[in-house]
mmCIF file of C-alpha atoms in Angstrom:
data_model
loop_
_atom_site.group_PDB
_atom_site.id
_atom_site.type_symbol
_atom_site.label_atom_id
_atom_site.label_comp_id
_atom_site.label_asym_id
_atom_site.label_seq_id
_atom_site.Cartn_x
_atom_site.Cartn_y
_atom_site.Cartn_z
ATOM 1 C CA UNK A 22 0.000 0.000 0.000
ATOM 2 C CA UNK A 23 1.034 3.589 -0.525
ATOM 3 C CA UNK A 24 -0.019 7.009 0.682
ATOM 4 C CA UNK A 25 0.078 9.894 -1.790
ATOM 5 C CA UNK A 26 0.036 13.503 -0.627
ATOM 6 C CA UNK A 27 -0.302 16.385 -3.079
ATOM 7 C CA UNK A 28 0.769 19.945 -2.405
ATOM 8 C CA UNK A 29 1.552 23.148 -4.249
ATOM 9 C CA UNK A 30 -1.865 24.225 -5.440
ATOM 10 C CA UNK A 31 -3.171 27.734 -5.068
ATOM 11 C CA UNK A 32 -4.459 30.816 -6.819
ATOM 12 C CA UNK A 33 -2.532 32.105 -9.805
ATOM 13 C CA UNK A 34 -3.258 34.627 -12.536
ATOM 14 C CA UNK A 35 -3.569 33.559 -16.176
ATOM 15 C CA UNK A 36 -0.156 33.059 -17.716
ATOM 16 C CA UNK A 37 1.388 32.228 -14.372
ATOM 17 C CA UNK A 38 3.031 29.058 -13.121
ATOM 18 C CA UNK A 39 2.661 26.541 -10.319
ATOM 19 C CA UNK A 40 4.564 23.422 -9.366
ATOM 20 C CA UNK A 41 2.585 20.581 -7.838
ATOM 21 C CA UNK A 42 4.229 17.886 -5.748
ATOM 22 C CA UNK A 43 3.104 14.346 -4.973
ATOM 23 C CA UNK A 44 4.955 12.726 -2.095
ATOM 24 C CA UNK A 45 4.701 8.943 -1.831
ATOM 25 C CA UNK A 46 5.115 6.930 1.347
ATOM 26 C CA UNK A 47 7.505 4.507 -0.327
ATOM 27 C CA UNK A 48 9.816 4.396 -3.302
ATOM 28 C CA UNK A 49 8.160 5.520 -6.508
ATOM 29 C CA UNK A 50 10.445 3.070 -8.272
ATOM 30 C CA UNK A 51 8.029 0.444 -6.959
ATOM 31 C CA UNK A 52 5.437 1.705 -9.450
ATOM 32 C CA UNK A 53 5.475 1.238 -13.182
ATOM 33 C CA UNK A 54 3.616 4.506 -13.687
ATOM 34 C CA UNK A 55 2.698 7.690 -11.840
ATOM 35 C CA UNK A 56 -0.095 9.898 -13.128
ATOM 36 C CA UNK A 57 -1.632 13.308 -12.606
ATOM 37 C CA UNK A 58 -5.372 13.734 -13.095
ATOM 38 C CA UNK A 59 -7.581 16.749 -12.701
ATOM 39 C CA UNK A 60 -11.291 17.281 -12.207
ATOM 40 C CA UNK A 61 -13.341 20.451 -12.243
ATOM 41 C CA UNK A 62 -16.821 20.578 -10.673
ATOM 42 C CA UNK A 63 -19.360 19.074 -13.046
ATOM 43 C CA UNK A 64 -16.643 17.841 -15.386
ATOM 44 C CA UNK A 65 -15.208 14.437 -16.155
ATOM 45 C CA UNK A 66 -11.932 13.424 -14.584
ATOM 46 C CA UNK A 67 -9.137 14.061 -17.050
ATOM 47 C CA UNK A 68 -5.767 12.367 -17.323
ATOM 48 C CA UNK A 69 -3.207 15.161 -17.504
ATOM 49 C CA UNK A 70 0.236 13.558 -17.521
ATOM 50 C CA UNK A 71 2.025 10.271 -16.930
ATOM 51 C CA UNK A 72 5.565 9.189 -16.205
ATOM 52 C CA UNK A 73 6.858 5.607 -16.144
ATOM 53 C CA UNK A 74 9.622 4.164 -14.014
ATOM 54 C CA UNK A 75 11.709 4.232 -17.173
ATOM 55 C CA UNK A 76 11.239 7.977 -17.510
ATOM 56 C CA UNK A 77 8.829 7.990 -20.430
ATOM 57 C CA UNK A 78 6.234 10.754 -20.329
ATOM 58 C CA UNK A 79 3.011 11.656 -22.071
ATOM 59 C CA UNK A 80 0.501 14.480 -21.791
ATOM 60 C CA UNK A 81 -3.059 15.367 -22.554
ATOM 61 C CA UNK A 82 -3.310 17.442 -25.702
ATOM 62 C CA UNK A 83 -4.798 20.303 -23.709
ATOM 63 C CA UNK A 84 -1.628 20.728 -21.631
ATOM 64 C CA UNK A 85 1.060 19.607 -24.061
ATOM 65 C CA UNK A 86 3.850 22.132 -24.293
ATOM 66 C CA UNK A 87 2.784 23.869 -21.078
ATOM 67 C CA UNK A 88 3.016 21.173 -18.376
ATOM 68 C CA UNK A 89 5.972 18.974 -17.478
ATOM 69 C CA UNK A 90 5.866 15.869 -15.300
ATOM 70 C CA UNK A 91 9.047 14.809 -13.552
ATOM 71 C CA UNK A 92 10.220 12.881 -10.522
ATOM 72 C CA UNK A 93 12.829 12.848 -7.798
ATOM 73 C CA UNK A 94 13.382 9.214 -6.926
ATOM 74 C CA UNK A 95 15.523 10.005 -3.895
ATOM 75 C CA UNK A 96 12.673 12.014 -2.366
ATOM 76 C CA UNK A 97 9.864 9.706 -3.540
ATOM 77 C CA UNK A 98 8.190 12.682 -5.167
ATOM 78 C CA UNK A 99 6.547 13.323 -8.517
ATOM 79 C CA UNK A 100 6.132 16.879 -9.783
ATOM 80 C CA UNK A 101 3.893 18.649 -12.226
ATOM 81 C CA UNK A 102 5.316 21.941 -13.438
ATOM 82 C CA UNK A 103 2.496 24.008 -14.901
ATOM 83 C CA UNK A 104 3.340 27.031 -17.030
ATOM 84 C CA UNK A 105 1.241 29.424 -19.102
ATOM 85 C CA UNK A 106 -1.770 28.596 -16.992
ATOM 86 C CA UNK A 107 -5.238 29.246 -18.358
ATOM 87 C CA UNK A 108 -8.572 29.642 -16.564
ATOM 88 C CA UNK A 109 -9.645 26.289 -17.996
ATOM 89 C CA UNK A 110 -6.817 24.661 -16.032
ATOM 90 C CA UNK A 111 -8.774 25.378 -12.849
ATOM 91 C CA UNK A 112 -9.475 22.045 -11.149
ATOM 92 C CA UNK A 113 -8.553 19.769 -8.299
ATOM 93 C CA UNK A 114 -5.385 17.943 -9.269
ATOM 94 C CA UNK A 115 -4.836 14.372 -8.092
ATOM 95 C CA UNK A 116 -1.803 12.144 -7.991
ATOM 96 C CA UNK A 117 -2.470 8.525 -8.901
ATOM 97 C CA UNK A 118 -0.698 5.212 -9.281
ATOM 98 C CA UNK A 119 -1.483 1.535 -9.758
ATOM 99 C CA UNK A 120 0.041 -1.316 -7.816
ATOM 100 C CA UNK A 121 -0.840 -4.955 -7.166
ATOM 101 C CA UNK A 122 -4.338 -4.635 -8.543
ATOM 102 C CA UNK A 123 -5.206 -1.446 -6.662
ATOM 103 C CA UNK A 124 -5.552 2.197 -7.601
ATOM 104 C CA UNK A 125 -4.141 4.764 -5.177
ATOM 105 C CA UNK A 126 -5.138 8.421 -5.034
ATOM 106 C CA UNK A 127 -4.084 11.452 -3.096
ATOM 107 C CA UNK A 128 -6.579 13.849 -1.553
ATOM 108 C CA UNK A 129 -6.023 16.423 -4.277
ATOM 109 C CA UNK A 130 -4.813 19.992 -4.391
ATOM 110 C CA UNK A 131 -6.867 22.900 -5.716
ATOM 111 C CA UNK A 132 -5.529 24.965 -8.595
ATOM 112 C CA UNK A 133 -7.404 28.146 -9.432
ATOM 113 C CA UNK A 134 -6.401 30.280 -12.399
ATOM 114 C CA UNK A 135 -8.099 33.647 -12.298
ATOM 115 C CA UNK A 136 -7.354 37.331 -12.556
#
């Protein structure tokens, strides 16, 4: 089992940047993949970015070129660097992984993009 704790959300103006962090309770090398999702009220949950234990990454088309997922294996932490933020990026962002037949989720961190 693993505990995931997100942090780094907040209020930012359009065009600004935030860096989200997801701290895991054990080595993220234990997981084949780490993922960031987001969900706005009344909207479907959206897969934003993924990173594998081999370092491969992929992004939703809506964030490609603006967001970067990365990891620090020594700190058991996955990051989501968000640049050029838009109001439509406003959502609760969740860290997620899969292990031994179970999905694990953090509690989420709120990102609000508004002037």
